[in-house]
Amino acid sequence: MTEPVATALDLPRFTAAAVQAAPVYLDPAATVDKAVALIHEAAGHGAALVVFPEVFVPGYPYWNWTTDPLQGSPWYERLYRAAVDVPGPYVDALCAAARRTGTVVVIGVNERGRHSLGVLYNTLLTIGSDGELLGVHRKLVPTWAEKLTWTPGDGSSLRVHRTAVGPLGVLACGENTNPLARFTLLAQGELVHAAAYIALPTAPEDYDMAEAIALRAAAHCFEGKVFTVVSCSTVSPAMVDLLAADDARVRKQLDRPHSALSGVFGPDGRPVTEPLVDEEGIVYAEIDLGRCVQPKQMHDIVGHYNRFDVFRLHVDNRPLRPLSKEEA
């Protein structure tokens, strides 16, 4: 079976589900089980698209922000051992859930590098409603302290997928701040954007993560005249207990409010429905891609409202490999 394709004149109306939840931290099997249950729950409420947070399986390396690299190294090994192989049995379970429910699924995983024990990728999987793995996008630039954990991806995965819910593109967290990455997706006809985030209570004191997420989503929607489905993780009490132990400073950091926001934003940059802040839950919203047509008449930055004789974007979409061979 192949994923149904939306044509230029096929502008679907559907229900989107933005999941805001915490993983079962560093437990990939239990986290995948939780994700599968949430896919079925969302489909039971009519969702055709279900978006999960960044690196939901099996969680985010908060120790990079709360301790030094030497103390964080054993945590890296724990994350590496709990990471996901793509393809692999955990991906198979997620694909099976998408197929059984007929939903398009976007979910973040820590992907284990096949060629090196020092390679982990921050990866977003795009799964079609027929259960086919359509896309494996590796975060291009790990943000700040994340560089202690993740290897950068490459341009080969900056692709828009033709799905049952329309042309779908994905970016992870800080990538949604990169106008060139966003333009690359828009220029491929993106109309539905999945933006996956993590709760960041460890951000600088003057940084409001929930506000920053909403700002980025609104910017992409307004500039591109698209819909964005934002999914952000939460930090569970069990995670705080594990990561902080008896350290009151770390516990205070991880308990910081206004660190997560999930929701759906429309082509006018406004929320389609009330976003969810900090608490676990699923935000449902109705998306009508027909709403993208009229705003494009005013500002179509990948069409008439640009000067391609003045501005040109070059994207190298070749996959980067550590070894290439030339046969004699």
Coordinates of C-alpha atoms in Angstrom, one line a residue:
M1 CA 0.0 0.0 0.0
T2 CA 1.1 3.5 -0.7
E3 CA 0.3 6.7 1.2
P4 CA -2.6 8.6 -0.5
V5 CA -1.3 11.7 -2.2
A6 CA -2.9 15.2 -2.0
T7 CA -2.8 17.0 -5.3
A8 CA -2.6 20.7 -5.9
L9 CA -6.4 21.0 -5.9
D10 CA -6.9 18.5 -3.0
L11 CA -7.0 20.6 0.2
P12 CA -8.1 18.3 3.0
R13 CA -10.0 19.2 6.1
F14 CA -9.1 17.0 9.1
T15 CA -8.5 16.9 12.8
A16 CA -5.0 17.3 14.1
A17 CA -3.8 16.2 17.5
A18 CA -0.9 17.8 19.3
V19 CA 0.4 15.6 22.1
Q20 CA 1.9 17.2 25.2
A21 CA 3.3 14.5 27.4
A22 CA 6.3 13.2 29.3
P23 CA 8.2 10.0 28.2
V24 CA 8.7 7.1 30.5
Y25 CA 12.2 8.4 30.9
L26 CA 15.0 6.4 29.4
D27 CA 12.7 3.4 29.0
P28 CA 12.1 3.1 25.2
A29 CA 9.7 0.1 25.4
A30 CA 7.4 1.8 27.9
T31 CA 7.6 5.1 26.1
V32 CA 6.7 3.5 22.8
D33 CA 3.8 1.7 24.5
K34 CA 2.6 5.1 25.8
A35 CA 2.9 6.6 22.3
V36 CA 0.9 3.8 20.8
A37 CA -1.8 4.3 23.4
L38 CA -1.9 8.0 22.7
I39 CA -2.1 7.4 18.9
H40 CA -5.2 5.2 19.5
E41 CA -6.6 7.8 21.9
A42 CA -6.2 10.6 19.4
A43 CA -7.6 8.5 16.6
G44 CA -10.6 7.7 18.8
H45 CA -11.3 11.4 18.9
G46 CA -11.1 11.7 15.1
A47 CA -7.5 12.8 14.6
A48 CA -6.0 12.1 11.2
L49 CA -2.6 13.6 12.2
V50 CA -0.9 13.0 15.5
V51 CA 2.2 14.9 16.4
F52 CA 4.5 14.0 19.3
P53 CA 7.4 15.9 21.0
E54 CA 11.0 16.1 20.1
V55 CA 13.0 13.0 21.2
F56 CA 9.9 11.6 22.9
V57 CA 11.6 8.2 22.8
P58 CA 13.1 7.9 25.4
G59 CA 13.6 11.5 26.5
Y60 CA 15.8 14.6 26.5
P61 CA 19.3 14.9 27.9
Y62 CA 18.6 17.5 30.6
W63 CA 21.9 16.7 32.4
N64 CA 23.7 18.7 29.7
W65 CA 22.2 21.8 31.3
T66 CA 22.3 20.8 34.9
T67 CA 25.8 19.4 35.4
D68 CA 29.2 19.3 33.8
P69 CA 30.3 17.1 30.9
L70 CA 32.2 14.7 33.1
Q71 CA 29.3 14.0 35.3
G72 CA 27.0 13.9 32.3
S73 CA 29.0 11.2 30.5
P74 CA 27.4 8.2 32.3
W75 CA 24.0 9.6 31.5
Y76 CA 25.0 9.8 27.8
E77 CA 25.7 6.1 27.9
R78 CA 22.3 5.4 29.4
L79 CA 20.7 7.4 26.7
Y80 CA 22.7 5.7 24.0
R81 CA 21.8 2.2 25.3
A82 CA 18.1 3.3 25.4
A83 CA 18.1 4.9 22.0
V84 CA 16.2 3.7 18.9
D85 CA 17.5 1.9 15.8
V86 CA 15.9 3.1 12.5
P87 CA 14.6 0.8 11.2
G88 CA 14.0 -1.4 14.2
P89 CA 11.3 -3.0 16.4
Y90 CA 10.3 0.3 18.1
V91 CA 9.8 2.0 14.8
D92 CA 7.8 -1.1 13.6
A93 CA 5.5 -0.7 16.6
L94 CA 4.8 2.9 15.9
C95 CA 4.3 2.2 12.2
A96 CA 1.8 -0.5 13.1
A97 CA -0.1 1.9 15.3
A98 CA -0.3 4.4 12.5
R99 CA -1.5 1.7 10.1
R100 CA -4.2 0.3 12.5
T101 CA -5.6 3.8 13.2
G102 CA -5.2 5.2 9.7
T103 CA -3.3 8.2 11.1
V104 CA -0.3 10.2 10.0
V105 CA 2.2 10.3 12.9
V106 CA 5.2 12.5 13.6
I107 CA 7.3 11.5 16.5
G108 CA 10.7 12.4 17.9
V109 CA 13.3 9.7 18.8
N110 CA 16.9 9.5 19.9
E111 CA 18.3 7.6 16.9
R112 CA 21.4 5.4 17.5
G113 CA 24.1 5.8 14.8
R114 CA 24.8 2.6 13.0
H115 CA 28.5 3.2 12.4
S116 CA 29.8 4.7 15.7
L117 CA 29.1 4.4 19.4
G118 CA 29.6 8.2 19.6
V119 CA 26.7 9.0 17.3
L120 CA 23.2 9.8 18.4
Y121 CA 20.8 11.8 16.3
N122 CA 17.8 13.9 17.3
T123 CA 15.4 12.5 14.8
L124 CA 11.8 13.1 13.7
L125 CA 10.0 10.2 12.1
T126 CA 7.2 10.8 9.7
I127 CA 4.9 7.8 9.3
G128 CA 2.1 7.6 6.7
S129 CA -1.5 6.5 7.4
D130 CA -0.7 3.2 5.8
G131 CA 2.1 2.6 8.3
E132 CA 5.0 3.4 5.9
L133 CA 8.0 5.2 7.3
L134 CA 8.0 8.3 5.0
G135 CA 10.7 10.4 6.5
V136 CA 13.7 10.3 8.9
H137 CA 14.7 13.9 9.7
R138 CA 17.8 14.4 11.8
K139 CA 18.1 17.8 13.5
L140 CA 20.5 19.9 11.6
V141 CA 22.1 21.8 14.5
P142 CA 21.9 20.6 18.1
T143 CA 21.2 23.7 20.2
W144 CA 23.8 25.0 22.7
A145 CA 24.3 22.3 25.4
E146 CA 22.7 19.7 23.1
K147 CA 26.0 19.5 21.2
L148 CA 27.3 17.3 24.0
T149 CA 24.9 14.6 23.0
W150 CA 23.8 14.8 19.4
T151 CA 25.5 14.6 16.0
P152 CA 24.2 17.1 13.4
G153 CA 22.1 15.8 10.6
D154 CA 22.3 16.8 6.9
G155 CA 20.1 18.3 4.2
S156 CA 18.9 15.0 2.7
S157 CA 16.0 14.9 5.1
L158 CA 14.7 18.5 4.6
R159 CA 11.7 17.1 2.6
V160 CA 8.0 17.7 2.4
H161 CA 6.0 14.5 2.3
R162 CA 2.7 14.1 0.3
T163 CA 0.4 12.6 2.8
A164 CA -3.3 12.0 3.4
V165 CA -3.5 15.3 5.3
G166 CA -1.6 17.3 2.7
P167 CA 2.0 18.4 2.1
L168 CA 3.7 17.8 5.5
G169 CA 7.1 19.1 6.7
V170 CA 8.8 18.7 10.1
L171 CA 11.4 20.5 12.1
A172 CA 12.7 20.0 15.6
C173 CA 12.7 22.8 18.3
G174 CA 15.3 25.4 17.5
E175 CA 15.2 24.5 13.8
N176 CA 11.9 26.4 13.7
T177 CA 14.0 29.5 14.4
N178 CA 16.0 29.0 11.2
P179 CA 14.4 30.9 8.3
L180 CA 16.4 29.1 5.6
A181 CA 15.3 25.6 6.9
R182 CA 11.7 26.8 7.0
F183 CA 11.9 28.3 3.6
T184 CA 13.3 25.1 2.2
L185 CA 10.1 23.3 3.3
L186 CA 7.8 26.1 2.2
A187 CA 9.4 26.1 -1.2
Q188 CA 8.5 22.4 -1.6
G189 CA 4.8 23.2 -1.1
E190 CA 4.5 22.7 2.6
L191 CA 1.0 23.4 3.9
V192 CA 1.1 21.5 7.2
H193 CA 4.1 22.0 9.5
A194 CA 4.9 19.7 12.5
A195 CA 7.0 21.5 15.1
A196 CA 8.3 19.2 17.8
Y197 CA 9.7 20.7 21.0
I198 CA 10.9 19.7 24.5
A199 CA 10.0 21.5 27.7
L200 CA 13.0 23.6 28.6
P201 CA 12.8 24.6 32.3
T202 CA 16.6 24.9 32.3
A203 CA 16.6 27.8 29.9
P204 CA 18.1 31.2 31.0
E205 CA 16.0 33.1 33.5
D206 CA 14.9 35.7 31.0
Y207 CA 13.8 33.0 28.5
D208 CA 10.1 32.0 28.5
M209 CA 10.0 28.7 26.5
A210 CA 6.2 28.7 26.1
E211 CA 6.2 32.2 24.8
A212 CA 9.1 31.4 22.4
I213 CA 7.3 28.3 21.0
A214 CA 4.2 30.4 20.3
L215 CA 6.2 33.1 18.7
R216 CA 8.0 30.7 16.4
A217 CA 4.8 28.9 15.4
A218 CA 3.0 32.2 14.6
A219 CA 6.0 33.5 12.5
H220 CA 6.1 30.4 10.3
C221 CA 2.4 30.3 9.9
F222 CA 2.1 34.0 9.0
E223 CA 5.1 34.0 6.7
G224 CA 4.3 30.8 4.9
K225 CA 0.4 30.9 5.1
V226 CA 0.4 27.4 6.5
F227 CA -0.9 25.5 9.6
T228 CA 1.6 24.4 12.3
V229 CA 0.9 21.6 14.8
V230 CA 3.2 22.2 17.8
S231 CA 3.9 19.3 20.2
C232 CA 6.0 19.8 23.3
S233 CA 7.1 17.4 26.0
T234 CA 6.6 17.8 29.7
V235 CA 8.8 17.0 32.7
S236 CA 7.2 14.5 35.0
P237 CA 7.7 14.2 38.7
A238 CA 9.5 10.9 38.1
M239 CA 11.9 12.6 35.8
V240 CA 12.6 15.3 38.4
D241 CA 13.3 12.7 41.1
L242 CA 15.6 10.8 38.8
L243 CA 17.6 13.7 37.4
A244 CA 17.7 15.9 40.5
A245 CA 17.9 13.3 43.3
D246 CA 18.9 15.3 46.4
D247 CA 20.1 18.4 44.5
A248 CA 17.7 21.2 45.4
R249 CA 19.2 23.5 42.7
V250 CA 18.5 21.0 39.9
R251 CA 15.0 20.2 41.3
K252 CA 14.2 23.9 41.3
Q253 CA 15.4 24.2 37.7
L254 CA 13.3 21.3 36.5
D255 CA 10.2 22.5 38.3
R256 CA 10.1 25.8 36.5
P257 CA 6.7 26.7 35.1
H258 CA 5.8 28.0 31.6
S259 CA 8.3 25.7 30.0
A260 CA 6.0 23.8 27.5
L261 CA 3.3 24.8 25.0
S262 CA 1.4 22.7 22.5
G263 CA -1.3 23.6 20.1
V264 CA -2.3 24.4 16.5
F265 CA -1.7 27.7 14.7
G266 CA -3.4 28.8 11.5
P267 CA -2.2 30.7 8.4
D268 CA -3.0 34.0 10.0
G269 CA -0.5 33.2 12.8
R270 CA -3.2 32.9 15.5
P271 CA -3.9 29.8 17.5
V272 CA -6.8 27.7 16.0
T273 CA -7.8 26.7 19.6
E274 CA -6.4 27.4 23.0
P275 CA -2.9 26.1 23.4
L276 CA -2.0 23.8 26.3
V277 CA 0.7 25.1 28.7
D278 CA 2.8 22.8 31.0
E279 CA 0.1 20.1 31.7
E280 CA -0.1 16.7 30.0
G281 CA -2.9 16.3 27.4
I282 CA -3.8 16.4 23.8
V283 CA -4.9 19.5 21.9
Y284 CA -7.3 18.8 19.1
A285 CA -8.1 21.3 16.3
E286 CA -9.8 21.3 12.9
I287 CA -7.6 22.1 10.0
D288 CA -9.0 23.3 6.7
L289 CA -6.2 23.7 4.1
G290 CA -8.5 25.8 2.0
R291 CA -7.8 28.6 4.5
C292 CA -4.3 28.8 3.0
V293 CA -5.4 30.0 -0.4
Q294 CA -6.6 33.6 0.0
P295 CA -3.7 34.7 2.3
K296 CA -1.3 33.5 -0.4
Q297 CA -2.6 36.1 -2.7
M298 CA -1.2 38.8 -0.4
H299 CA 2.2 37.3 0.6
D300 CA 3.3 34.2 -1.3
I301 CA 7.0 34.1 -0.3
V302 CA 7.7 31.0 -2.4
G303 CA 5.8 32.4 -5.4
H304 CA 4.9 35.9 -6.6
Y305 CA 5.9 37.7 -3.4
N306 CA 9.6 37.1 -4.0
R307 CA 12.4 38.1 -6.3
F308 CA 14.2 34.9 -7.3
D309 CA 16.4 37.0 -9.7
V310 CA 17.7 38.7 -6.5
F311 CA 17.5 36.0 -3.9
R312 CA 18.6 32.4 -4.3
L313 CA 18.8 29.6 -1.7
H314 CA 21.1 26.7 -2.4
V315 CA 20.4 23.5 -0.4
D316 CA 22.8 20.5 -0.5
N317 CA 20.5 17.6 -0.1
R318 CA 23.2 14.9 -0.4
P319 CA 23.4 12.5 2.6
L320 CA 26.7 12.9 4.5
R321 CA 28.6 9.6 5.0
P322 CA 31.8 8.9 7.0
L323 CA 33.2 6.8 4.2
S324 CA 32.8 6.7 0.4
K325 CA 34.3 4.1 -1.9
E326 CA 35.4 4.3 -5.5
E327 CA 35.6 1.1 -7.4
A328 CA 38.6 0.6 -9.7

